[in-house]
Amino acid sequence: MTAWFEWLANTPMSVSIRESLWGYPIIETVHVLGLCLFLGFTMLLDLRLLGLSMKRTPASEVCGKLEPWMVGGFAIMIVSGGLLFYGDPAKFYGSIFMRIKFAMLILAGVNVLIFKLGTYRRVKDWDLRDKTPSGAKIAAGLSLVLWFGIVAAGRAIAYFLPPG
Amino acid sequence: MMPIVQWLGHSGVAQAIHNSSWLFPFIEIFHLLALALLGGSVIMVDLRFFGLVMTDKELPELSRDVQPWLRLSLAVILTSGFLLFISEAAKMYSNEAFRFKMLSLALALIFTFTIHARFTRSESGASFSGKLVALTSMALWACVGLGGRAIGFV
């Protein structure tokens, strides 16, 4: 695996991201702007599922209307994050916080999947109810906790990079 | 201004953050999370001006619903930002990008709570001037963000 990442690090595009003056700042800026769109909408959606925001709007409507923007925002995050990783793959691969971040990203994805296949299938039954079902609350709470962790791990990656 | 900045920089809290290896990034986590919520709230309301998101809700209702979270995120982002600032007060004070960020922030705050607020309360969001207001709002907040990103690079 390490050998493969070293090969990746020597590809011309990886070298140019790493060595260009503007490469990292520009990609990081896109990553942070994508964060607003994706994570901001995710938080507002989670707050709806917790019954804390947009209470008079059906949950299915909030989910449905926000989804295309969240998918777009997530694509921005993945592409810009992927490029940041690609700029120095061997180093990032060695970072424990990178691995923790990936693990939590996968958990966040599984959380969405379980919610969509479970509680959300019966959304018509609780769409406008004052109290959202516990399945929705658990999914929203887990999502907020996981994203807190993902942001924290992301910050830690930059501060505790392994040498080299 | 400089004496106040120096006094803030020498305060116990500022020194504690400055001398700690983990407090600065720890505060940054809250700064970033609040940024996501603030940015998300701003983008959602401003995209609604263009009829691009949450189209089944009228603009005034959406704006009212989002308002408490916008204010909460502002409180968190301003508090955490202030703490980050005082830990590097003298350095930040003379940083061009930081000055640009503070100027943009002042403009964005004033605009958001005056002209922008008036437009979100009326139904005139879809008008040409409404769209102009939404664009201005997003541009001002983007300047705050870009200024913030630039601080570490100038």
PDB file of C-alpha atoms in Angstrom:
ATOM      1  CA  MET A   1       0.000   0.000   0.000  1.00  0.00           C
ATOM      2  CA  THR A   2       2.783   2.419   0.977  1.00  0.00           C
ATOM      3  CA  ALA A   3       4.626   1.673  -2.270  1.00  0.00           C
ATOM      4  CA  TRP A   4       1.513   2.488  -4.243  1.00  0.00           C
ATOM      5  CA  PHE A   5       1.087   5.820  -2.428  1.00  0.00           C
ATOM      6  CA  GLU A   6       4.736   6.627  -3.092  1.00  0.00           C
ATOM      7  CA  TRP A   7       4.166   5.964  -6.776  1.00  0.00           C
ATOM      8  CA  LEU A   8       1.087   8.225  -6.618  1.00  0.00           C
ATOM      9  CA  ALA A   9       3.139  10.944  -4.929  1.00  0.00           C
ATOM     10  CA  ASN A  10       5.548  10.941  -7.874  1.00  0.00           C
ATOM     11  CA  THR A  11       2.884  11.402 -10.552  1.00  0.00           C
ATOM     12  CA  PRO A  12       3.301  14.843 -12.185  1.00  0.00           C
ATOM     13  CA  MET A  13      -0.044  16.227 -10.969  1.00  0.00           C
ATOM     14  CA  SER A  14       0.658  15.255  -7.368  1.00  0.00           C
ATOM     15  CA  VAL A  15       4.036  16.953  -7.548  1.00  0.00           C
ATOM     16  CA  SER A  16       2.557  20.119  -9.028  1.00  0.00           C
ATOM     17  CA  ILE A  17      -0.170  20.352  -6.333  1.00  0.00           C
ATOM     18  CA  ARG A  18       2.464  19.869  -3.645  1.00  0.00           C
ATOM     19  CA  GLU A  19       4.991  22.307  -5.037  1.00  0.00           C
ATOM     20  CA  SER A  20       2.807  25.048  -6.457  1.00  0.00           C
ATOM     21  CA  LEU A  21       2.378  28.161  -4.356  1.00  0.00           C
ATOM     22  CA  TRP A  22      -1.369  28.358  -4.907  1.00  0.00           C
ATOM     23  CA  GLY A  23      -2.290  24.679  -5.149  1.00  0.00           C
ATOM     24  CA  TYR A  24      -3.081  23.983  -1.509  1.00  0.00           C
ATOM     25  CA  PRO A  25      -4.615  27.356  -0.569  1.00  0.00           C
ATOM     26  CA  ILE A  26      -7.033  27.236  -3.523  1.00  0.00           C
ATOM     27  CA  ILE A  27      -8.078  23.621  -3.003  1.00  0.00           C
ATOM     28  CA  GLU A  28      -8.438  24.202   0.750  1.00  0.00           C
ATOM     29  CA  THR A  29     -10.646  27.230   0.101  1.00  0.00           C
ATOM     30  CA  VAL A  30     -12.902  25.149  -2.146  1.00  0.00           C
ATOM     31  CA  HIS A  31     -12.963  22.462   0.573  1.00  0.00           C
ATOM     32  CA  VAL A  32     -14.078  25.021   3.185  1.00  0.00           C
ATOM     33  CA  LEU A  33     -16.720  26.594   0.904  1.00  0.00           C
ATOM     34  CA  GLY A  34     -18.017  23.104   0.138  1.00  0.00           C
ATOM     35  CA  LEU A  35     -18.157  22.543   3.897  1.00  0.00           C
ATOM     36  CA  CYS A  36     -20.635  25.418   4.272  1.00  0.00           C
ATOM     37  CA  LEU A  37     -22.931  24.015   1.611  1.00  0.00           C
ATOM     38  CA  PHE A  38     -22.699  20.372   2.579  1.00  0.00           C
ATOM     39  CA  LEU A  39     -22.271  20.403   6.343  1.00  0.00           C
ATOM     40  CA  GLY A  40     -24.415  23.527   6.843  1.00  0.00           C
ATOM     41  CA  PHE A  41     -27.343  21.898   5.054  1.00  0.00           C
ATOM     42  CA  THR A  42     -26.673  18.586   6.828  1.00  0.00           C
ATOM     43  CA  MET A  43     -26.833  20.307  10.218  1.00  0.00           C
ATOM     44  CA  LEU A  44     -30.065  22.128   9.358  1.00  0.00           C
ATOM     45  CA  LEU A  45     -31.567  18.846   8.135  1.00  0.00           C
ATOM     46  CA  ASP A  46     -30.426  17.028  11.291  1.00  0.00           C
ATOM     47  CA  LEU A  47     -31.972  19.798  13.390  1.00  0.00           C
ATOM     48  CA  ARG A  48     -35.257  19.261  11.501  1.00  0.00           C
ATOM     49  CA  LEU A  49     -35.090  15.534  12.244  1.00  0.00           C
ATOM     50  CA  LEU A  50     -34.533  16.372  15.916  1.00  0.00           C
ATOM     51  CA  GLY A  51     -37.657  18.557  15.784  1.00  0.00           C
ATOM     52  CA  LEU A  52     -35.615  21.694  16.426  1.00  0.00           C
ATOM     53  CA  SER A  53     -35.921  23.600  13.150  1.00  0.00           C
ATOM     54  CA  MET A  54     -38.449  24.099  10.330  1.00  0.00           C
ATOM     55  CA  LYS A  55     -41.032  22.285  12.448  1.00  0.00           C
ATOM     56  CA  ARG A  56     -43.969  23.277  10.253  1.00  0.00           C
ATOM     57  CA  THR A  57     -42.323  21.911   7.122  1.00  0.00           C
ATOM     58  CA  PRO A  58     -42.774  18.170   6.383  1.00  0.00           C
ATOM     59  CA  ALA A  59     -39.547  16.282   7.064  1.00  0.00           C
ATOM     60  CA  SER A  60     -39.778  14.607   3.652  1.00  0.00           C
ATOM     61  CA  GLU A  61     -39.924  18.026   1.994  1.00  0.00           C
ATOM     62  CA  VAL A  62     -36.803  19.267   3.824  1.00  0.00           C
ATOM     63  CA  CYS A  63     -34.961  16.033   2.956  1.00  0.00           C
ATOM     64  CA  GLY A  64     -36.097  16.073  -0.669  1.00  0.00           C
ATOM     65  CA  LYS A  65     -35.424  19.751  -1.350  1.00  0.00           C
ATOM     66  CA  LEU A  66     -32.024  19.792   0.319  1.00  0.00           C
ATOM     67  CA  GLU A  67     -30.805  16.518  -1.128  1.00  0.00           C
ATOM     68  CA  PRO A  68     -29.566  17.735  -4.550  1.00  0.00           C
ATOM     69  CA  TRP A  69     -27.587  20.533  -2.877  1.00  0.00           C
ATOM     70  CA  MET A  70     -26.154  18.178  -0.288  1.00  0.00           C
ATOM     71  CA  VAL A  71     -25.135  15.698  -2.992  1.00  0.00           C
ATOM     72  CA  GLY A  72     -23.484  18.551  -4.918  1.00  0.00           C
ATOM     73  CA  GLY A  73     -21.784  19.855  -1.775  1.00  0.00           C
ATOM     74  CA  PHE A  74     -20.570  16.375  -0.911  1.00  0.00           C
ATOM     75  CA  ALA A  75     -19.138  15.962  -4.424  1.00  0.00           C
ATOM     76  CA  ILE A  76     -17.195  19.226  -3.917  1.00  0.00           C
ATOM     77  CA  MET A  77     -15.896  17.914  -0.576  1.00  0.00           C
ATOM     78  CA  ILE A  78     -14.820  14.558  -2.027  1.00  0.00           C
ATOM     79  CA  VAL A  79     -13.108  16.042  -5.087  1.00  0.00           C
ATOM     80  CA  SER A  80     -11.306  18.837  -3.190  1.00  0.00           C
ATOM     81  CA  GLY A  81     -10.476  16.523  -0.267  1.00  0.00           C
ATOM     82  CA  GLY A  82      -9.251  13.878  -2.706  1.00  0.00           C
ATOM     83  CA  LEU A  83      -6.976  16.435  -4.380  1.00  0.00           C
ATOM     84  CA  LEU A  84      -5.568  17.538  -1.003  1.00  0.00           C
ATOM     85  CA  PHE A  85      -4.825  13.883  -0.229  1.00  0.00           C
ATOM     86  CA  TYR A  86      -3.389  13.334  -3.727  1.00  0.00           C
ATOM     87  CA  GLY A  87      -0.988  16.263  -3.185  1.00  0.00           C
ATOM     88  CA  ASP A  88       0.866  14.304  -0.515  1.00  0.00           C
ATOM     89  CA  PRO A  89      -0.555  10.769  -0.366  1.00  0.00           C
ATOM     90  CA  ALA A  90       2.287   9.010   1.444  1.00  0.00           C
ATOM     91  CA  LYS A  91       2.220  11.565   4.259  1.00  0.00           C
ATOM     92  CA  PHE A  92      -1.558  11.657   4.666  1.00  0.00           C
ATOM     93  CA  TYR A  93      -1.795   7.882   4.492  1.00  0.00           C
ATOM     94  CA  GLY A  94       0.527   7.702   7.464  1.00  0.00           C
ATOM     95  CA  SER A  95      -1.571  10.101   9.538  1.00  0.00           C
ATOM     96  CA  ILE A  96      -3.607   8.391  12.254  1.00  0.00           C
ATOM     97  CA  PHE A  97      -6.162  11.224  12.155  1.00  0.00           C
ATOM     98  CA  MET A  98      -6.649  10.675   8.415  1.00  0.00           C
ATOM     99  CA  ARG A  99      -7.575   7.076   9.159  1.00  0.00           C
ATOM    100  CA  ILE A 100      -9.883   8.109  11.981  1.00  0.00           C
ATOM    101  CA  LYS A 101     -11.527  10.633   9.646  1.00  0.00           C
ATOM    102  CA  PHE A 102     -12.079   7.974   6.979  1.00  0.00           C
ATOM    103  CA  ALA A 103     -13.521   5.537   9.500  1.00  0.00           C
ATOM    104  CA  MET A 104     -15.977   8.183  10.718  1.00  0.00           C
ATOM    105  CA  LEU A 105     -16.910   9.130   7.123  1.00  0.00           C
ATOM    106  CA  ILE A 106     -17.809   5.504   6.468  1.00  0.00           C
ATOM    107  CA  LEU A 107     -19.840   5.376   9.701  1.00  0.00           C
ATOM    108  CA  ALA A 108     -21.661   8.578   8.676  1.00  0.00           C
ATOM    109  CA  GLY A 109     -22.504   6.953   5.333  1.00  0.00           C
ATOM    110  CA  VAL A 110     -23.777   3.789   7.024  1.00  0.00           C
ATOM    111  CA  ASN A 111     -25.862   5.971   9.352  1.00  0.00           C
ATOM    112  CA  VAL A 112     -27.561   7.669   6.381  1.00  0.00           C
ATOM    113  CA  LEU A 113     -28.155   4.288   4.714  1.00  0.00           C
ATOM    114  CA  ILE A 114     -29.758   2.777   7.822  1.00  0.00           C
ATOM    115  CA  PHE A 115     -31.974   5.847   8.243  1.00  0.00           C
ATOM    116  CA  LYS A 116     -33.065   5.825   4.582  1.00  0.00           C
ATOM    117  CA  LEU A 117     -33.844   2.099   4.591  1.00  0.00           C
ATOM    118  CA  GLY A 118     -35.505   2.206   8.007  1.00  0.00           C
ATOM    119  CA  THR A 119     -37.280   5.128   9.646  1.00  0.00           C
ATOM    120  CA  TYR A 120     -37.368   7.265   6.500  1.00  0.00           C
ATOM    121  CA  ARG A 121     -39.365   4.649   4.562  1.00  0.00           C
ATOM    122  CA  ARG A 122     -42.317   5.389   6.826  1.00  0.00           C
ATOM    123  CA  VAL A 123     -41.773   9.167   6.681  1.00  0.00           C
ATOM    124  CA  LYS A 124     -45.382   9.765   5.562  1.00  0.00           C
ATOM    125  CA  ASP A 125     -46.547   8.549   8.974  1.00  0.00           C
ATOM    126  CA  TRP A 126     -44.523  11.132  10.886  1.00  0.00           C
ATOM    127  CA  ASP A 127     -43.942  13.843   8.304  1.00  0.00           C
ATOM    128  CA  LEU A 128     -45.749  16.611  10.179  1.00  0.00           C
ATOM    129  CA  ARG A 129     -45.846  15.206  13.680  1.00  0.00           C
ATOM    130  CA  ASP A 130     -44.614  17.419  16.508  1.00  0.00           C
ATOM    131  CA  LYS A 131     -42.329  14.736  17.813  1.00  0.00           C
ATOM    132  CA  THR A 132     -40.167  12.936  15.290  1.00  0.00           C
ATOM    133  CA  PRO A 133     -39.704   9.167  15.863  1.00  0.00           C
ATOM    134  CA  SER A 134     -36.705   8.029  17.887  1.00  0.00           C
ATOM    135  CA  GLY A 135     -35.164   6.442  14.768  1.00  0.00           C
ATOM    136  CA  ALA A 136     -34.958   9.879  13.141  1.00  0.00           C
ATOM    137  CA  LYS A 137     -33.592  11.466  16.316  1.00  0.00           C
ATOM    138  CA  ILE A 138     -30.915   8.826  16.741  1.00  0.00           C
ATOM    139  CA  ALA A 139     -29.846   9.153  13.089  1.00  0.00           C
ATOM    140  CA  ALA A 140     -29.696  12.962  13.369  1.00  0.00           C
ATOM    141  CA  GLY A 141     -27.850  12.872  16.702  1.00  0.00           C
ATOM    142  CA  LEU A 142     -25.332  10.339  15.396  1.00  0.00           C
ATOM    143  CA  SER A 143     -24.833  12.422  12.271  1.00  0.00           C
ATOM    144  CA  LEU A 144     -24.060  15.571  14.307  1.00  0.00           C
ATOM    145  CA  VAL A 145     -21.652  13.685  16.595  1.00  0.00           C
ATOM    146  CA  LEU A 146     -19.885  12.013  13.644  1.00  0.00           C
ATOM    147  CA  TRP A 147     -19.508  15.288  11.729  1.00  0.00           C
ATOM    148  CA  PHE A 148     -18.128  16.980  14.827  1.00  0.00           C
ATOM    149  CA  GLY A 149     -15.568  14.171  14.940  1.00  0.00           C
ATOM    150  CA  ILE A 150     -14.836  14.400  11.213  1.00  0.00           C
ATOM    151  CA  VAL A 151     -14.170  18.158  11.429  1.00  0.00           C
ATOM    152  CA  ALA A 152     -12.043  17.646  14.564  1.00  0.00           C
ATOM    153  CA  ALA A 153     -10.017  14.874  12.901  1.00  0.00           C
ATOM    154  CA  GLY A 154      -9.621  17.041   9.795  1.00  0.00           C
ATOM    155  CA  ARG A 155      -8.134  19.843  11.891  1.00  0.00           C
ATOM    156  CA  ALA A 156      -5.904  17.371  13.720  1.00  0.00           C
ATOM    157  CA  ILE A 157      -4.516  16.027  10.413  1.00  0.00           C
ATOM    158  CA  ALA A 158      -2.994  19.436   9.643  1.00  0.00           C
ATOM    159  CA  TYR A 159      -1.579  19.928  13.143  1.00  0.00           C
ATOM    160  CA  PHE A 160      -0.136  16.479  13.761  1.00  0.00           C
ATOM    161  CA  LEU A 161       1.264  15.420  10.396  1.00  0.00           C
ATOM    162  CA  PRO A 162       3.907  12.718  10.590  1.00  0.00           C
ATOM    163  CA  PRO A 163       7.334  13.974   9.527  1.00  0.00           C
ATOM    164  CA  GLY A 164       8.609  13.349   6.035  1.00  0.00           C
TER     165      GLY A 164
ATOM    166  CA  MET B   1      -6.254  50.624  19.049  1.00  0.00           C
ATOM    167  CA  MET B   2      -2.818  49.057  19.461  1.00  0.00           C
ATOM    168  CA  PRO B   3      -2.743  49.352  23.307  1.00  0.00           C
ATOM    169  CA  ILE B   4      -6.068  47.477  23.556  1.00  0.00           C
ATOM    170  CA  VAL B   5      -4.787  44.807  21.176  1.00  0.00           C
ATOM    171  CA  GLN B   6      -1.610  44.443  23.240  1.00  0.00           C
ATOM    172  CA  TRP B   7      -3.556  44.296  26.492  1.00  0.00           C
ATOM    173  CA  LEU B   8      -5.810  41.575  25.021  1.00  0.00           C
ATOM    174  CA  GLY B   9      -2.777  39.687  23.771  1.00  0.00           C
ATOM    175  CA  HIS B  10      -1.186  39.728  27.218  1.00  0.00           C
ATOM    176  CA  SER B  11      -4.322  38.627  29.052  1.00  0.00           C
ATOM    177  CA  GLY B  12      -4.293  35.271  30.827  1.00  0.00           C
ATOM    178  CA  VAL B  13      -6.736  33.637  28.409  1.00  0.00           C
ATOM    179  CA  ALA B  14      -4.738  34.766  25.376  1.00  0.00           C
ATOM    180  CA  GLN B  15      -1.476  33.512  26.879  1.00  0.00           C
ATOM    181  CA  ALA B  16      -3.045  30.172  27.839  1.00  0.00           C
ATOM    182  CA  ILE B  17      -4.216  29.594  24.243  1.00  0.00           C
ATOM    183  CA  HIS B  18      -0.916  30.856  22.841  1.00  0.00           C
ATOM    184  CA  ASN B  19       1.180  28.550  25.013  1.00  0.00           C
ATOM    185  CA  SER B  20      -0.981  25.468  24.592  1.00  0.00           C
ATOM    186  CA  SER B  21      -0.220  22.959  21.853  1.00  0.00           C
ATOM    187  CA  TRP B  22      -3.860  21.899  21.424  1.00  0.00           C
ATOM    188  CA  LEU B  23      -6.142  24.804  22.491  1.00  0.00           C
ATOM    189  CA  PHE B  24      -5.808  26.733  19.211  1.00  0.00           C
ATOM    190  CA  PRO B  25      -6.824  23.826  16.929  1.00  0.00           C
ATOM    191  CA  PHE B  26      -9.475  22.822  19.491  1.00  0.00           C
ATOM    192  CA  ILE B  27     -11.108  26.268  19.274  1.00  0.00           C
ATOM    193  CA  GLU B  28     -10.761  26.121  15.484  1.00  0.00           C
ATOM    194  CA  ILE B  29     -13.014  23.033  15.443  1.00  0.00           C
ATOM    195  CA  PHE B  30     -15.874  25.119  16.893  1.00  0.00           C
ATOM    196  CA  HIS B  31     -15.013  28.004  14.572  1.00  0.00           C
ATOM    197  CA  LEU B  32     -15.315  25.636  11.578  1.00  0.00           C
ATOM    198  CA  LEU B  33     -18.521  23.944  12.764  1.00  0.00           C
ATOM    199  CA  ALA B  34     -20.124  27.351  13.338  1.00  0.00           C
ATOM    200  CA  LEU B  35     -18.863  28.385   9.898  1.00  0.00           C
ATOM    201  CA  ALA B  36     -20.661  25.420   8.355  1.00  0.00           C
ATOM    202  CA  LEU B  37     -23.940  26.282  10.098  1.00  0.00           C
ATOM    203  CA  LEU B  38     -23.613  30.012   9.401  1.00  0.00           C
ATOM    204  CA  GLY B  39     -22.585  29.465   5.787  1.00  0.00           C
ATOM    205  CA  GLY B  40     -25.320  26.880   5.297  1.00  0.00           C
ATOM    206  CA  SER B  41     -27.981  29.224   6.722  1.00  0.00           C
ATOM    207  CA  VAL B  42     -26.811  32.149   4.598  1.00  0.00           C
ATOM    208  CA  ILE B  43     -26.600  30.048   1.424  1.00  0.00           C
ATOM    209  CA  MET B  44     -30.020  28.473   2.009  1.00  0.00           C
ATOM    210  CA  VAL B  45     -31.816  31.805   2.465  1.00  0.00           C
ATOM    211  CA  ASP B  46     -29.932  33.480  -0.385  1.00  0.00           C
ATOM    212  CA  LEU B  47     -30.592  30.581  -2.784  1.00  0.00           C
ATOM    213  CA  ARG B  48     -34.280  30.863  -1.845  1.00  0.00           C
ATOM    214  CA  PHE B  49     -34.214  34.425  -3.270  1.00  0.00           C
ATOM    215  CA  PHE B  50     -33.499  32.748  -6.604  1.00  0.00           C
ATOM    216  CA  GLY B  51     -36.127  30.057  -6.060  1.00  0.00           C
ATOM    217  CA  LEU B  52     -33.429  27.400  -6.077  1.00  0.00           C
ATOM    218  CA  VAL B  53     -34.026  25.657  -2.750  1.00  0.00           C
ATOM    219  CA  MET B  54     -36.922  24.971  -0.335  1.00  0.00           C
ATOM    220  CA  THR B  55     -39.343  26.304  -2.945  1.00  0.00           C
ATOM    221  CA  ASP B  56     -42.456  25.111  -1.059  1.00  0.00           C
ATOM    222  CA  LYS B  57     -41.702  27.579   1.725  1.00  0.00           C
ATOM    223  CA  GLU B  58     -42.073  31.316   1.345  1.00  0.00           C
ATOM    224  CA  LEU B  59     -38.887  33.298   1.851  1.00  0.00           C
ATOM    225  CA  PRO B  60     -40.042  35.072   5.062  1.00  0.00           C
ATOM    226  CA  GLU B  61     -40.984  31.739   6.673  1.00  0.00           C
ATOM    227  CA  LEU B  62     -37.714  30.038   5.693  1.00  0.00           C
ATOM    228  CA  SER B  63     -35.752  33.040   6.897  1.00  0.00           C
ATOM    229  CA  ARG B  64     -37.603  33.026  10.251  1.00  0.00           C
ATOM    230  CA  ASP B  65     -36.985  29.287  10.685  1.00  0.00           C
ATOM    231  CA  VAL B  66     -33.288  29.593   9.976  1.00  0.00           C
ATOM    232  CA  GLN B  67     -32.807  32.780  12.019  1.00  0.00           C
ATOM    233  CA  PRO B  68     -32.181  31.199  15.486  1.00  0.00           C
ATOM    234  CA  TRP B  69     -29.490  28.925  14.018  1.00  0.00           C
ATOM    235  CA  LEU B  70     -27.918  31.783  12.128  1.00  0.00           C
ATOM    236  CA  ARG B  71     -27.714  33.739  15.382  1.00  0.00           C
ATOM    237  CA  LEU B  72     -26.390  30.797  17.385  1.00  0.00           C
ATOM    238  CA  SER B  73     -23.709  30.102  14.787  1.00  0.00           C
ATOM    239  CA  LEU B  74     -22.791  33.799  14.746  1.00  0.00           C
ATOM    240  CA  ALA B  75     -22.400  33.792  18.532  1.00  0.00           C
ATOM    241  CA  VAL B  76     -20.140  30.716  18.383  1.00  0.00           C
ATOM    242  CA  ILE B  77     -18.089  31.909  15.419  1.00  0.00           C
ATOM    243  CA  LEU B  78     -17.548  35.402  16.890  1.00  0.00           C
ATOM    244  CA  THR B  79     -16.609  34.038  20.328  1.00  0.00           C
ATOM    245  CA  SER B  80     -14.227  31.399  18.969  1.00  0.00           C
ATOM    246  CA  GLY B  81     -12.825  33.890  16.452  1.00  0.00           C
ATOM    247  CA  PHE B  82     -12.191  36.409  19.226  1.00  0.00           C
ATOM    248  CA  LEU B  83     -10.305  33.790  21.258  1.00  0.00           C
ATOM    249  CA  LEU B  84      -8.213  32.797  18.222  1.00  0.00           C
ATOM    250  CA  PHE B  85      -7.500  36.471  17.566  1.00  0.00           C
ATOM    251  CA  ILE B  86      -6.315  37.390  21.059  1.00  0.00           C
ATOM    252  CA  SER B  87      -3.945  34.404  21.180  1.00  0.00           C
ATOM    253  CA  GLU B  88      -2.049  35.999  18.265  1.00  0.00           C
ATOM    254  CA  ALA B  89      -3.275  39.572  18.783  1.00  0.00           C
ATOM    255  CA  ALA B  90      -0.256  41.634  17.751  1.00  0.00           C
ATOM    256  CA  LYS B  91       0.510  39.408  14.755  1.00  0.00           C
ATOM    257  CA  MET B  92      -3.119  39.408  13.597  1.00  0.00           C
ATOM    258  CA  TYR B  93      -3.534  43.140  14.056  1.00  0.00           C
ATOM    259  CA  SER B  94      -0.877  43.881  11.449  1.00  0.00           C
ATOM    260  CA  ASN B  95      -1.953  41.070   9.096  1.00  0.00           C
ATOM    261  CA  GLU B  96      -3.450  42.536   5.900  1.00  0.00           C
ATOM    262  CA  ALA B  97      -5.711  39.550   5.302  1.00  0.00           C
ATOM    263  CA  PHE B  98      -7.035  39.764   8.855  1.00  0.00           C
ATOM    264  CA  ARG B  99      -7.877  43.462   8.378  1.00  0.00           C
ATOM    265  CA  PHE B 100      -9.640  42.657   5.121  1.00  0.00           C
ATOM    266  CA  LYS B 101     -11.566  39.906   6.909  1.00  0.00           C
ATOM    267  CA  MET B 102     -12.683  42.223   9.744  1.00  0.00           C
ATOM    268  CA  LEU B 103     -13.764  44.918   7.291  1.00  0.00           C
ATOM    269  CA  SER B 104     -15.737  42.360   5.261  1.00  0.00           C
ATOM    270  CA  LEU B 105     -17.221  40.958   8.463  1.00  0.00           C
ATOM    271  CA  ALA B 106     -18.411  44.377   9.610  1.00  0.00           C
ATOM    272  CA  LEU B 107     -19.998  45.020   6.201  1.00  0.00           C
ATOM    273  CA  ALA B 108     -21.555  41.539   6.059  1.00  0.00           C
ATOM    274  CA  LEU B 109     -23.073  41.908   9.551  1.00  0.00           C
ATOM    275  CA  ILE B 110     -24.478  45.363   8.875  1.00  0.00           C
ATOM    276  CA  PHE B 111     -25.861  44.301   5.501  1.00  0.00           C
ATOM    277  CA  THR B 112     -27.386  41.094   6.908  1.00  0.00           C
ATOM    278  CA  PHE B 113     -29.240  42.809   9.737  1.00  0.00           C
ATOM    279  CA  THR B 114     -30.420  45.849   7.759  1.00  0.00           C
ATOM    280  CA  ILE B 115     -31.091  45.665   4.021  1.00  0.00           C
ATOM    281  CA  HIS B 116     -30.962  41.872   3.774  1.00  0.00           C
ATOM    282  CA  ALA B 117     -33.278  41.449   6.785  1.00  0.00           C
ATOM    283  CA  ARG B 118     -35.810  43.857   5.295  1.00  0.00           C
ATOM    284  CA  PHE B 119     -35.900  41.892   2.033  1.00  0.00           C
ATOM    285  CA  THR B 120     -36.306  38.525   3.788  1.00  0.00           C
ATOM    286  CA  ARG B 121     -39.319  39.871   5.695  1.00  0.00           C
ATOM    287  CA  SER B 122     -41.121  40.979   2.548  1.00  0.00           C
ATOM    288  CA  GLU B 123     -42.351  38.776  -0.276  1.00  0.00           C
ATOM    289  CA  SER B 124     -40.266  40.707  -2.767  1.00  0.00           C
ATOM    290  CA  GLY B 125     -37.420  38.211  -2.733  1.00  0.00           C
ATOM    291  CA  ALA B 126     -37.975  37.152  -6.325  1.00  0.00           C
ATOM    292  CA  SER B 127     -37.623  40.712  -7.639  1.00  0.00           C
ATOM    293  CA  PHE B 128     -34.465  41.835  -9.381  1.00  0.00           C
ATOM    294  CA  SER B 129     -33.388  43.922  -6.394  1.00  0.00           C
ATOM    295  CA  GLY B 130     -34.039  40.930  -4.126  1.00  0.00           C
ATOM    296  CA  LYS B 131     -31.675  38.805  -6.172  1.00  0.00           C
ATOM    297  CA  LEU B 132     -29.104  41.567  -6.081  1.00  0.00           C
ATOM    298  CA  VAL B 133     -29.396  41.638  -2.282  1.00  0.00           C
ATOM    299  CA  ALA B 134     -28.903  37.853  -2.115  1.00  0.00           C
ATOM    300  CA  LEU B 135     -25.850  38.037  -4.373  1.00  0.00           C
ATOM    301  CA  THR B 136     -24.370  40.863  -2.299  1.00  0.00           C
ATOM    302  CA  SER B 137     -24.933  38.865   0.882  1.00  0.00           C
ATOM    303  CA  MET B 138     -23.173  35.778  -0.495  1.00  0.00           C
ATOM    304  CA  ALA B 139     -20.335  37.898  -1.906  1.00  0.00           C
ATOM    305  CA  LEU B 140     -19.757  39.703   1.418  1.00  0.00           C
ATOM    306  CA  TRP B 141     -19.717  36.453   3.402  1.00  0.00           C
ATOM    307  CA  ALA B 142     -17.425  34.887   0.796  1.00  0.00           C
ATOM    308  CA  CYS B 143     -15.012  37.811   1.328  1.00  0.00           C
ATOM    309  CA  VAL B 144     -15.005  37.063   5.073  1.00  0.00           C
ATOM    310  CA  GLY B 145     -14.189  33.425   4.329  1.00  0.00           C
ATOM    311  CA  LEU B 146     -11.527  34.203   1.739  1.00  0.00           C
ATOM    312  CA  GLY B 147      -9.919  36.758   4.042  1.00  0.00           C
ATOM    313  CA  GLY B 148      -9.862  34.118   6.766  1.00  0.00           C
ATOM    314  CA  ARG B 149      -8.221  31.567   4.490  1.00  0.00           C
ATOM    315  CA  ALA B 150      -5.632  34.128   3.408  1.00  0.00           C
ATOM    316  CA  ILE B 151      -4.530  34.978   6.975  1.00  0.00           C
ATOM    317  CA  GLY B 152      -2.177  32.016   7.141  1.00  0.00           C
ATOM    318  CA  PHE B 153      -0.655  32.729   3.734  1.00  0.00           C
ATOM    319  CA  VAL B 154       0.255  36.429   3.769  1.00  0.00           C
TER     320      VAL B 154
END
